[in-house]
Amino acid sequence: MRDHATLDANMRAAIAAAQDFIKDRQRGDWHSVASVVLTASGARYIGMNLDSTLPRASVCAEPVAIGMAMAADPDDAVVFCGAVNRRGEVIPPCGPCRELMLDYAPDALVAVPEGEGMAFWAMADLMPTAYKHGRRKT
């Protein structure tokens, strides 16, 4: 997935898959989000948020999708992450998800809304002054 044109096409296809996924998985007026990640090997994982009556118990979609990728192959780097709401609109990751992506997908591109479409930003551009933990991957 190193070829830029191929990666761009794969990211757009991944967002389309997340849009299709979330259409059938809405729970009434609950907050519903699907997140999709792509890995360096070309694998795709789609996760869904877990909304809760108690907001602090809610889990965003991005950690679910990243967790699925890590569970499948912890050595396969996440190269892209994107999320869509229940209307199929691309939404940016929240602050805690951005922090989590810095730990588990630091070199990934991330879909963000731009005008009527989307753009792909590097994590470093989303979090230019983020705290760096200094831990090494073993």
JSON list of C-alpha atoms in Angstrom, two decimals, residues 30 56 78 95 103 119 125 135:
[
{"chain": "A", "resi": 30, "resn": "TRP", "atom": "CA", "xyz": [-28.31, 7.01, 19.54]},
{"chain": "A", "resi": 56, "resn": "ARG", "atom": "CA", "xyz": [-18.30, 8.12, 30.32]},
{"chain": "A", "resi": 78, "resn": "VAL", "atom": "CA", "xyz": [-2.23, 0.84, 10.71]},
{"chain": "A", "resi": 95, "resn": "GLY", "atom": "CA", "xyz": [-9.13, 14.32, 21.13]},
{"chain": "A", "resi": 103, "resn": "ASP", "atom": "CA", "xyz": [0.18, 5.32, 20.24]},
{"chain": "A", "resi": 119, "resn": "ALA", "atom": "CA", "xyz": [-9.04, 15.16, 3.00]},
{"chain": "A", "resi": 125, "resn": "ASP", "atom": "CA", "xyz": [-0.53, 17.39, 11.34]},
{"chain": "A", "resi": 135, "resn": "ARG", "atom": "CA", "xyz": [8.04, 3.85, 25.03]}
]
